Amino acid sequence: MVVDFSKDARPNPPSSPSATPESEDATSKHRLEPSQPVWLSSEELGFVATDAKTHQSTVYSVHNTGKHWSKPRAVFTAPVPISSVQYNAVSNTLVFIANVYNGTTTLDETAELDVADQERDDTAQVFDELWVRHWDSFVTPKLPQIHAVQLRSHSSNTKPKHKPKNIIKDSDVDGRLEAADSFVISPNGQHVVFVAKRPGRDYAWRTTSYVYVADIDGSSASPINDNGRGASSSPVFSSDGSRIAYVQMASPTYEADRNQIHIYSVEDKTTIDVAVDWDRSPSDLLWADDNTLLAAYNEYGRNKLAKIDIASGTVTPVVEEHSVGLMQHVPHSNELLISYSALDSPTDLYKVSIDDGSIKRVTQLNPQLGSSVFLSAPEDVVFEGAEGSSIHGFLLRPPNFDASQTYPLAYVIHGGPQGSFTDAWSTRWNLNIFAAAG
């Protein structure tokens, strides 16, 4: 048993009086701080605002009138904070993640337990399982679980028809699933696919996770890769919803194992392996068409993008320089909208052709940065490491570098073997700031 006295361990610690700015929102009472934008239609944009005092999350919508955007209008309010909001127009359903107590049936119950927890005289938290702390946060009694709520038609009122339903509570493992990866709604809006680990005594050191398919009405949630052993990630539906592509590792305890691509047939309940001989570890997946997948992968310090022929397993690079981040199809085109960055270039949006890999800049969010901060162009370096292994890295030189002078060298090692520094922009570990300091 472990007892945490290091901080206020309550799920929603009381906020300071100054946490909520006193200004105006759509109802002239509070200032809205928008987050999690989501399209509700081609002319209607939704976003989430969470009250810092009550912890309630409200989804608002604004309409594009052609000349300007309308004032925000409340669509749905949850009594607890929500995240990862998505919307499916076919079923008119809003899907999101909320942290809830196991055994509760409504979000209101979780909100009531939060209030009771805040009224405790102590802030201690007791752990009777080994899963105690993840990175810099203690585990709380609440579980991140997926909820769905159907909205009314846009012609009358977009407010919900019913209360939100926890769609993974009635799963095959007594409701204790934690949604560990981004979920995806099926094209017809009837199912949600997500990744979760099963609870158990070995939860803290076992990496095995499964791809689950849940009915949008919460009637069932079951895994499609029950025989898998390693960590699963990046499930995505094909355009017609008949297949699910995902990646999974082979080892149940090794976080740096190679990801293998699998495709599951929803109707036949069969699975095929794709590009088995490709000696790289793909991560994020996207369907280019019925016969082709797109995959992000790391190679020599670059987060690259490739297209993969499903039948033959042939891998063709699309983007090989710098680092691709998020990616999304541009409707009615053979292009992707991607986030793209480098060690000397902050993240911006670009369009990339799936056919030939040509890239066009869409945004320039920090045009002033290059004139105010020196950003060194990264140089590839390769040197011999332990047992004669070849080690790849990047060299960033200081401003006005003079090869005849001597400079201090910061030798920074990160990751390994499951992660590493890449030719990508970071606001957390920005090594170019070190170099700019000389």
Tab-separated table of C-alpha atoms in Angstrom:
chain	number	residue	atom	x	y	z
A	1	MET	CA	0.000	0.000	0.000
A	2	VAL	CA	1.250	3.484	-0.893
A	3	VAL	CA	-0.111	6.700	0.594
A	4	ASP	CA	0.447	9.979	-1.258
A	5	PHE	CA	0.730	13.040	0.996
A	6	SER	CA	2.891	15.035	-1.455
A	7	LYS	CA	0.103	17.202	-2.882
A	8	ASP	CA	-3.614	17.710	-2.996
A	9	ALA	CA	-4.533	14.321	-4.428
A	10	ARG	CA	-8.196	15.084	-4.983
A	11	PRO	CA	-9.333	14.694	-8.607
A	12	ASN	CA	-10.439	18.345	-8.861
A	13	PRO	CA	-8.543	20.352	-6.212
A	14	PRO	CA	-10.321	23.586	-5.210
A	15	SER	CA	-9.438	26.455	-7.545
A	16	SER	CA	-8.102	29.755	-6.306
A	17	PRO	CA	-10.555	32.658	-6.483
A	18	SER	CA	-8.493	34.292	-9.214
A	19	ALA	CA	-8.597	31.248	-11.495
A	20	THR	CA	-11.653	32.459	-13.434
A	21	PRO	CA	-11.266	35.873	-15.072
A	22	GLU	CA	-14.255	38.156	-14.659
A	23	SER	CA	-15.201	39.283	-18.093
A	24	GLU	CA	-17.845	38.461	-20.672
A	25	ASP	CA	-18.899	35.356	-22.568
A	26	ALA	CA	-21.844	34.579	-24.830
A	27	THR	CA	-24.219	35.241	-21.915
A	28	SER	CA	-22.306	38.274	-20.582
A	29	LYS	CA	-21.231	36.486	-17.409
A	30	HIS	CA	-17.804	34.990	-17.957
A	31	ARG	CA	-15.053	35.053	-20.508
A	32	LEU	CA	-14.914	31.948	-22.669
A	33	GLU	CA	-11.552	30.275	-23.141
A	34	PRO	CA	-12.095	28.092	-26.223
A	35	SER	CA	-10.346	24.760	-26.788
A	36	GLN	CA	-10.840	21.569	-28.798
A	37	PRO	CA	-12.386	23.005	-31.989
A	38	VAL	CA	-14.575	20.571	-33.937
A	39	TRP	CA	-16.621	21.052	-37.106
A	40	LEU	CA	-20.350	20.420	-36.565
A	41	SER	CA	-21.125	21.200	-40.224
A	42	SER	CA	-19.460	23.012	-43.114
A	43	GLU	CA	-20.720	26.314	-41.695
A	44	GLU	CA	-20.815	25.541	-37.960
A	45	LEU	CA	-17.795	25.283	-35.687
A	46	GLY	CA	-17.949	23.868	-32.177
A	47	PHE	CA	-15.532	24.340	-29.310
A	48	VAL	CA	-15.235	23.492	-25.610
A	49	ALA	CA	-14.971	25.899	-22.695
A	50	THR	CA	-14.432	24.570	-19.153
A	51	ASP	CA	-15.336	26.644	-16.108
A	52	ALA	CA	-12.348	26.859	-13.752
A	53	LYS	CA	-14.570	26.991	-10.650
A	54	THR	CA	-17.310	24.478	-11.370
A	55	HIS	CA	-15.218	22.243	-13.687
A	56	GLN	CA	-18.210	21.968	-16.011
A	57	SER	CA	-17.427	21.739	-19.743
A	58	THR	CA	-19.748	23.350	-22.275
A	59	VAL	CA	-19.687	22.760	-26.012
A	60	TYR	CA	-20.534	25.956	-27.883
A	61	SER	CA	-21.215	26.477	-31.565
A	62	VAL	CA	-20.669	29.461	-33.845
A	63	HIS	CA	-22.058	29.842	-37.375
A	64	ASN	CA	-20.331	31.350	-40.378
A	65	THR	CA	-22.828	33.821	-41.817
A	66	GLY	CA	-20.619	34.636	-44.787
A	67	LYS	CA	-19.466	37.977	-43.400
A	68	HIS	CA	-18.675	37.060	-39.811
A	69	TRP	CA	-19.108	34.375	-37.149
A	70	SER	CA	-22.182	34.398	-34.930
A	71	LYS	CA	-22.091	34.710	-31.160
A	72	PRO	CA	-21.375	31.415	-29.340
A	73	ARG	CA	-24.429	29.343	-28.440
A	74	ALA	CA	-24.352	26.518	-25.881
A	75	VAL	CA	-24.972	23.111	-27.437
A	76	PHE	CA	-24.239	20.745	-24.565
A	77	THR	CA	-22.949	21.030	-21.001
A	78	ALA	CA	-21.243	18.231	-19.085
A	79	PRO	CA	-20.977	18.438	-15.273
A	80	VAL	CA	-17.300	17.361	-15.473
A	81	PRO	CA	-14.353	18.308	-17.708
A	82	ILE	CA	-14.321	16.626	-21.131
A	83	SER	CA	-11.608	16.155	-23.759
A	84	SER	CA	-10.890	14.681	-27.211
A	85	VAL	CA	-14.222	15.900	-28.561
A	86	GLN	CA	-15.297	14.515	-31.957
A	87	TYR	CA	-18.513	14.752	-33.946
A	88	ASN	CA	-20.144	12.446	-36.506
A	89	ALA	CA	-22.629	14.142	-38.826
A	90	VAL	CA	-24.262	10.914	-40.044
A	91	SER	CA	-25.496	9.915	-36.580
A	92	ASN	CA	-25.462	13.513	-35.272
A	93	THR	CA	-23.454	12.286	-32.297
A	94	LEU	CA	-20.899	14.053	-30.112
A	95	VAL	CA	-18.251	11.724	-28.661
A	96	PHE	CA	-15.737	12.662	-25.963
A	97	ILE	CA	-13.609	11.382	-23.089
A	98	ALA	CA	-14.459	12.098	-19.442
A	99	ASN	CA	-12.651	10.882	-16.333
A	100	VAL	CA	-15.196	8.963	-14.257
A	101	TYR	CA	-15.280	6.774	-11.158
A	102	ASN	CA	-15.632	3.053	-11.829
A	103	GLY	CA	-19.140	1.832	-11.094
A	104	THR	CA	-20.869	5.145	-11.773
A	105	THR	CA	-23.526	5.226	-14.480
A	106	THR	CA	-23.817	8.965	-15.185
A	107	LEU	CA	-21.541	11.993	-15.340
A	108	ASP	CA	-23.682	13.579	-12.630
A	109	GLU	CA	-22.640	10.804	-10.224
A	110	THR	CA	-18.976	11.536	-10.912
A	111	ALA	CA	-19.554	15.255	-10.362
A	112	GLU	CA	-21.265	14.531	-7.021
A	113	LEU	CA	-18.372	12.297	-5.924
A	114	ASP	CA	-15.932	15.046	-6.907
A	115	VAL	CA	-17.773	17.511	-4.657
A	116	ALA	CA	-17.771	15.031	-1.788
A	117	ASP	CA	-14.074	14.406	-2.315
A	118	GLN	CA	-13.301	18.132	-2.191
A	119	GLU	CA	-15.116	18.381	1.135
A	120	ARG	CA	-12.826	15.836	2.795
A	121	ASP	CA	-10.760	16.992	5.740
A	122	ASP	CA	-7.625	15.366	4.312
A	123	THR	CA	-6.044	15.140	0.866
A	124	ALA	CA	-4.376	11.717	1.168
A	125	GLN	CA	-4.776	9.073	-1.492
A	126	VAL	CA	-4.329	5.356	-0.835
A	127	PHE	CA	-3.110	2.927	-3.507
A	128	ASP	CA	-3.660	-0.812	-3.215
A	129	GLU	CA	-2.286	-1.635	-6.686
A	130	LEU	CA	1.166	-1.125	-8.208
A	131	TRP	CA	-0.059	1.334	-10.840
A	132	VAL	CA	0.639	4.359	-8.621
A	133	ARG	CA	2.328	7.047	-10.664
A	134	HIS	CA	2.776	7.823	-14.358
A	135	TRP	CA	5.529	10.274	-15.238
A	136	ASP	CA	4.941	13.241	-12.902
A	137	SER	CA	1.339	12.520	-11.907
A	138	PHE	CA	-0.195	10.190	-9.360
A	139	VAL	CA	-2.934	7.918	-10.635
A	140	THR	CA	-6.397	8.980	-9.463
A	141	PRO	CA	-9.416	6.756	-8.742
A	142	LYS	CA	-10.998	8.000	-11.986
A	143	LEU	CA	-10.780	6.341	-15.409
A	144	PRO	CA	-10.681	8.101	-18.806
A	145	GLN	CA	-13.666	6.625	-20.623
A	146	ILE	CA	-15.504	7.397	-23.855
A	147	HIS	CA	-18.992	8.918	-23.815
A	148	ALA	CA	-21.472	9.666	-26.577
A	149	VAL	CA	-24.474	11.966	-26.771
A	150	GLN	CA	-26.810	12.413	-29.729
A	151	LEU	CA	-27.720	15.974	-30.630
A	152	ARG	CA	-31.022	17.129	-32.061
A	153	SER	CA	-31.294	18.025	-35.740
A	154	HIS	CA	-29.843	21.368	-36.767
A	155	SER	CA	-33.200	22.471	-38.160
A	156	SER	CA	-34.724	22.638	-34.674
A	157	ASN	CA	-32.220	22.598	-31.855
A	158	THR	CA	-28.730	21.196	-31.479
A	159	LYS	CA	-29.132	20.450	-27.780
A	160	PRO	CA	-28.941	16.739	-26.846
A	161	LYS	CA	-31.882	14.375	-27.097
A	162	HIS	CA	-30.620	12.314	-24.155
A	163	LYS	CA	-27.972	12.370	-21.452
A	164	PRO	CA	-24.440	11.224	-22.413
A	165	LYS	CA	-23.820	7.486	-22.215
A	166	ASN	CA	-20.568	5.810	-21.216
A	167	ILE	CA	-20.072	3.488	-24.185
A	168	ILE	CA	-17.249	1.372	-22.723
A	169	LYS	CA	-18.540	0.888	-19.168
A	170	ASP	CA	-20.234	-2.416	-20.014
A	171	SER	CA	-17.123	-3.932	-21.580
A	172	ASP	CA	-15.810	-7.455	-21.078
A	173	VAL	CA	-13.588	-6.443	-18.137
A	174	ASP	CA	-16.036	-5.098	-15.531
A	175	GLY	CA	-15.958	-1.552	-16.877
A	176	ARG	CA	-12.412	-0.769	-15.791
A	177	LEU	CA	-11.072	0.019	-19.249
A	178	GLU	CA	-9.007	3.182	-19.648
A	179	ALA	CA	-9.121	4.726	-23.110
A	180	ALA	CA	-5.386	4.992	-23.743
A	181	ASP	CA	-5.305	6.184	-27.332
A	182	SER	CA	-7.272	8.541	-29.532
A	183	PHE	CA	-10.580	7.012	-30.530
A	184	VAL	CA	-12.059	7.051	-34.035
A	185	ILE	CA	-15.764	7.088	-34.961
A	186	SER	CA	-16.873	4.807	-37.792
A	187	PRO	CA	-18.059	6.560	-40.982
A	188	ASN	CA	-21.686	5.574	-40.308
A	189	GLY	CA	-21.473	6.834	-36.729
A	190	GLN	CA	-22.493	3.511	-35.181
A	191	HIS	CA	-19.175	2.382	-33.675
A	192	VAL	CA	-16.076	3.761	-31.995
A	193	VAL	CA	-12.652	2.127	-32.145
A	194	PHE	CA	-10.103	2.787	-29.384
A	195	VAL	CA	-7.105	1.270	-27.565
A	196	ALA	CA	-7.115	0.120	-23.936
A	197	LYS	CA	-5.199	-2.094	-21.519
A	198	ARG	CA	-7.031	-4.667	-19.463
A	199	PRO	CA	-6.747	-4.294	-15.681
A	200	GLY	CA	-4.786	-6.881	-13.728
A	201	ARG	CA	-1.995	-7.413	-11.212
A	202	ASP	CA	0.646	-6.920	-13.922
A	203	TYR	CA	-0.894	-3.674	-15.226
A	204	ALA	CA	2.080	-1.548	-14.154
A	205	TRP	CA	4.689	-3.438	-16.178
A	206	ARG	CA	2.658	-5.116	-18.922
A	207	THR	CA	2.489	-3.168	-22.198
A	208	THR	CA	-0.171	-5.352	-23.839
A	209	SER	CA	-3.124	-3.327	-25.058
A	210	TYR	CA	-5.995	-4.115	-27.363
A	211	VAL	CA	-8.003	-2.463	-30.113
A	212	TYR	CA	-11.638	-2.333	-28.984
A	213	VAL	CA	-14.761	-1.664	-31.022
A	214	ALA	CA	-17.652	-0.196	-29.039
A	215	ASP	CA	-21.218	0.307	-30.183
A	216	ILE	CA	-22.161	3.975	-30.078
A	217	ASP	CA	-25.196	3.115	-27.929
A	218	GLY	CA	-22.998	1.455	-25.294
A	219	SER	CA	-24.446	-2.020	-25.801
A	220	SER	CA	-21.038	-3.717	-26.196
A	221	ALA	CA	-17.286	-3.136	-26.341
A	222	SER	CA	-14.943	-5.971	-27.282
A	223	PRO	CA	-11.394	-6.376	-28.657
A	224	ILE	CA	-10.625	-7.286	-32.276
A	225	ASN	CA	-7.071	-8.496	-31.539
A	226	ASP	CA	-7.610	-10.668	-28.486
A	227	ASN	CA	-4.582	-12.814	-29.354
A	228	GLY	CA	-2.152	-9.884	-29.555
A	229	ARG	CA	0.694	-9.607	-27.070
A	230	GLY	CA	2.267	-6.150	-27.341
A	231	ALA	CA	1.085	-2.556	-27.290
A	232	SER	CA	-1.511	-1.531	-29.887
A	233	SER	CA	-2.019	1.947	-31.340
A	234	SER	CA	-3.393	4.089	-34.171
A	235	PRO	CA	-6.623	2.269	-35.120
A	236	VAL	CA	-8.441	3.834	-38.084
A	237	PHE	CA	-11.517	2.864	-40.121
A	238	SER	CA	-11.458	2.553	-43.895
A	239	SER	CA	-13.686	5.009	-45.775
A	240	ASP	CA	-16.605	2.544	-45.887
A	241	GLY	CA	-16.067	1.302	-42.319
A	242	SER	CA	-15.553	-2.310	-43.418
A	243	ARG	CA	-11.927	-2.534	-42.275
A	244	ILE	CA	-9.794	-1.276	-39.381
A	245	ALA	CA	-6.060	-0.711	-39.765
A	246	TYR	CA	-3.871	-0.569	-36.663
A	247	VAL	CA	-0.335	-1.270	-35.470
A	248	GLN	CA	0.791	-3.569	-32.680
A	249	MET	CA	4.060	-4.722	-31.151
A	250	ALA	CA	4.896	-8.393	-30.582
A	251	SER	CA	6.439	-8.246	-27.090
A	252	PRO	CA	4.207	-7.786	-24.004
A	253	THR	CA	6.909	-6.044	-21.946
A	254	TYR	CA	9.138	-4.213	-24.436
A	255	GLU	CA	8.074	-0.623	-25.173
A	256	ALA	CA	10.543	-0.225	-28.055
A	257	ASP	CA	9.471	-3.228	-30.095
A	258	ARG	CA	8.745	-2.697	-33.807
A	259	ASN	CA	5.172	-1.854	-34.722
A	260	GLN	CA	3.567	-4.213	-37.230
A	261	ILE	CA	0.664	-3.115	-39.441
A	262	HIS	CA	-2.542	-5.192	-39.308
A	263	ILE	CA	-5.899	-4.845	-41.073
A	264	TYR	CA	-9.053	-6.303	-39.530
A	265	SER	CA	-12.184	-7.122	-41.533
A	266	VAL	CA	-15.272	-6.089	-39.562
A	267	GLU	CA	-17.550	-8.521	-41.421
A	268	ASP	CA	-15.272	-11.583	-41.599
A	269	LYS	CA	-13.532	-10.923	-38.251
A	270	THR	CA	-10.209	-11.872	-39.897
A	271	THR	CA	-6.878	-10.070	-39.784
A	272	ILE	CA	-4.068	-9.726	-42.333
A	273	ASP	CA	-0.517	-8.452	-41.853
A	274	VAL	CA	0.818	-5.701	-44.135
A	275	ALA	CA	4.425	-4.894	-45.152
A	276	VAL	CA	5.817	-7.585	-42.855
A	277	ASP	CA	9.368	-7.222	-44.202
A	278	TRP	CA	9.527	-3.437	-43.836
A	279	ASP	CA	12.359	-2.787	-41.381
A	280	ARG	CA	10.832	0.324	-39.824
A	281	SER	CA	8.327	0.961	-37.044
A	282	PRO	CA	5.244	2.772	-38.396
A	283	SER	CA	3.144	4.829	-36.018
A	284	ASP	CA	0.180	6.926	-37.174
A	285	LEU	CA	-1.892	5.372	-39.958
A	286	LEU	CA	-4.311	6.849	-42.480
A	287	TRP	CA	-6.190	5.301	-45.401
A	288	ALA	CA	-5.201	6.876	-48.738
A	289	ASP	CA	-7.735	4.734	-50.616
A	290	ASP	CA	-9.125	1.196	-50.454
A	291	ASN	CA	-5.778	-0.262	-51.553
A	292	THR	CA	-3.257	2.066	-49.921
A	293	LEU	CA	-2.279	3.066	-46.392
A	294	LEU	CA	-0.267	6.087	-45.287
A	295	ALA	CA	2.099	5.663	-42.350
A	296	ALA	CA	4.328	7.982	-40.357
A	297	TYR	CA	7.645	6.471	-39.277
A	298	ASN	CA	10.984	7.526	-37.792
A	299	GLU	CA	14.208	7.101	-39.736
A	300	TYR	CA	17.580	8.706	-39.028
A	301	GLY	CA	16.096	11.474	-36.922
A	302	ARG	CA	13.291	12.371	-39.322
A	303	ASN	CA	9.573	11.703	-38.841
A	304	LYS	CA	8.817	10.610	-42.385
A	305	LEU	CA	5.683	9.697	-44.307
A	306	ALA	CA	5.218	6.731	-46.659
A	307	LYS	CA	2.412	5.142	-48.645
A	308	ILE	CA	2.024	1.366	-48.499
A	309	ASP	CA	0.390	-0.874	-51.079
A	310	ILE	CA	-1.755	-3.254	-49.019
A	311	ALA	CA	-1.623	-6.198	-51.431
A	312	SER	CA	2.120	-6.232	-52.141
A	313	GLY	CA	3.489	-4.504	-49.051
A	314	THR	CA	5.505	-2.122	-51.231
A	315	VAL	CA	6.545	0.984	-49.280
A	316	THR	CA	7.025	4.271	-51.178
A	317	PRO	CA	8.352	7.351	-49.331
A	318	VAL	CA	6.200	10.479	-49.648
A	319	VAL	CA	7.939	12.949	-47.291
A	320	GLU	CA	11.539	12.233	-46.257
A	321	GLU	CA	12.809	15.530	-44.835
A	322	HIS	CA	12.234	17.112	-41.409
A	323	SER	CA	9.206	15.891	-39.428
A	324	VAL	CA	5.586	15.188	-40.224
A	325	GLY	CA	3.184	15.480	-37.286
A	326	LEU	CA	-0.598	15.370	-37.516
A	327	MET	CA	-2.103	14.487	-40.880
A	328	GLN	CA	-5.581	14.663	-42.358
A	329	HIS	CA	-7.142	14.217	-45.787
A	330	VAL	CA	-8.052	17.335	-47.752
A	331	PRO	CA	-11.608	16.596	-48.970
A	332	HIS	CA	-12.088	15.833	-52.665
A	333	SER	CA	-8.364	15.804	-53.393
A	334	ASN	CA	-5.311	13.589	-53.339
A	335	GLU	CA	-3.621	15.800	-50.760
A	336	LEU	CA	-3.008	15.702	-47.037
A	337	LEU	CA	-3.024	18.585	-44.609
A	338	ILE	CA	-0.082	17.992	-42.274
A	339	SER	CA	1.679	19.717	-39.417
A	340	TYR	CA	5.336	19.977	-40.395
A	341	SER	CA	8.405	21.263	-38.587
A	342	ALA	CA	12.197	21.105	-38.233
A	343	LEU	CA	14.810	21.900	-35.603
A	344	ASP	CA	15.114	25.361	-37.137
A	345	SER	CA	11.482	25.847	-38.188
A	346	PRO	CA	8.421	25.994	-35.887
A	347	THR	CA	5.357	23.906	-36.659
A	348	ASP	CA	3.135	25.101	-39.491
A	349	LEU	CA	0.457	23.583	-41.693
A	350	TYR	CA	1.314	22.321	-45.163
A	351	LYS	CA	-0.418	20.479	-47.991
A	352	VAL	CA	1.391	17.453	-49.365
A	353	SER	CA	0.584	15.529	-52.531
A	354	ILE	CA	0.122	11.805	-51.926
A	355	ASP	CA	1.169	11.172	-55.527
A	356	ASP	CA	4.544	12.911	-55.707
A	357	GLY	CA	5.232	14.268	-52.194
A	358	SER	CA	5.302	17.922	-53.260
A	359	ILE	CA	4.710	20.259	-50.324
A	360	LYS	CA	2.961	23.642	-50.192
A	361	ARG	CA	2.973	25.883	-47.128
A	362	VAL	CA	-0.463	26.861	-45.799
A	363	THR	CA	0.385	28.894	-42.681
A	364	GLN	CA	3.280	30.932	-41.330
A	365	LEU	CA	2.418	31.352	-37.677
A	366	ASN	CA	5.748	32.776	-36.488
A	367	PRO	CA	7.144	34.971	-39.283
A	368	GLN	CA	9.087	37.134	-36.829
A	369	LEU	CA	10.966	34.296	-35.154
A	370	GLY	CA	13.858	34.031	-37.603
A	371	SER	CA	14.743	37.702	-37.177
A	372	SER	CA	14.605	37.666	-33.386
A	373	VAL	CA	16.269	34.333	-32.534
A	374	PHE	CA	19.210	32.626	-34.218
A	375	LEU	CA	18.141	29.177	-35.435
A	376	SER	CA	20.956	26.914	-36.544
A	377	ALA	CA	20.305	24.564	-39.472
A	378	PRO	CA	20.888	21.002	-38.189
A	379	GLU	CA	23.840	19.052	-39.583
A	380	ASP	CA	23.864	15.244	-39.608
A	381	VAL	CA	26.728	13.630	-37.703
A	382	VAL	CA	27.590	9.940	-37.396
A	383	PHE	CA	30.085	8.546	-34.905
A	384	GLU	CA	31.075	5.239	-33.387
A	385	GLY	CA	29.337	4.196	-30.196
A	386	ALA	CA	29.478	1.233	-27.833
A	387	GLU	CA	30.589	-2.061	-29.371
A	388	GLY	CA	31.336	-0.338	-32.664
A	389	SER	CA	27.719	0.651	-33.320
A	390	SER	CA	26.998	3.588	-35.609
A	391	ILE	CA	25.330	6.512	-33.800
A	392	HIS	CA	23.464	9.225	-35.667
A	393	GLY	CA	22.863	12.709	-34.304
A	394	PHE	CA	22.491	16.387	-35.159
A	395	LEU	CA	24.966	19.232	-34.699
A	396	LEU	CA	23.648	22.755	-34.040
A	397	ARG	CA	26.243	25.524	-34.258
A	398	PRO	CA	26.121	28.822	-32.320
A	399	PRO	CA	25.645	32.223	-34.007
A	400	ASN	CA	28.603	33.562	-36.018
A	401	PHE	CA	30.386	30.242	-35.752
A	402	ASP	CA	34.116	30.453	-36.385
A	403	ALA	CA	35.833	27.124	-37.022
A	404	SER	CA	39.123	28.502	-35.687
A	405	GLN	CA	37.584	29.169	-32.270
A	406	THR	CA	36.774	26.778	-29.399
A	407	TYR	CA	33.204	26.508	-28.108
A	408	PRO	CA	31.555	24.619	-25.240
A	409	LEU	CA	29.683	21.533	-26.424
A	410	ALA	CA	26.407	20.333	-24.913
A	411	TYR	CA	26.077	16.606	-25.648
A	412	VAL	CA	22.382	15.863	-25.169
A	413	ILE	CA	21.064	12.302	-25.148
A	414	HIS	CA	17.335	11.670	-25.172
A	415	GLY	CA	15.141	8.641	-25.592
A	416	GLY	CA	16.381	5.220	-26.494
A	417	PRO	CA	15.453	2.889	-27.624
A	418	GLN	CA	11.767	3.817	-27.988
A	419	GLY	CA	12.292	7.519	-28.688
A	420	SER	CA	14.936	9.996	-29.762
A	421	PHE	CA	15.548	13.597	-30.719
A	422	THR	CA	14.349	14.287	-34.227
A	423	ASP	CA	14.552	17.098	-36.761
A	424	ALA	CA	11.377	18.587	-35.315
A	425	TRP	CA	10.385	21.742	-33.448
A	426	SER	CA	9.785	21.446	-29.717
A	427	THR	CA	8.578	23.959	-27.154
A	428	ARG	CA	9.711	21.652	-24.354
A	429	TRP	CA	13.235	20.593	-25.352
A	430	ASN	CA	14.373	23.157	-27.878
A	431	LEU	CA	18.055	22.518	-28.410
A	432	ASN	CA	18.415	25.438	-30.811
A	433	ILE	CA	17.936	27.754	-27.819
A	434	PHE	CA	21.056	26.160	-26.293
A	435	ALA	CA	23.012	26.832	-29.483
A	436	ALA	CA	21.670	30.376	-29.771
A	437	ALA	CA	23.116	31.092	-26.318
A	438	GLY	CA	26.586	30.385	-27.704
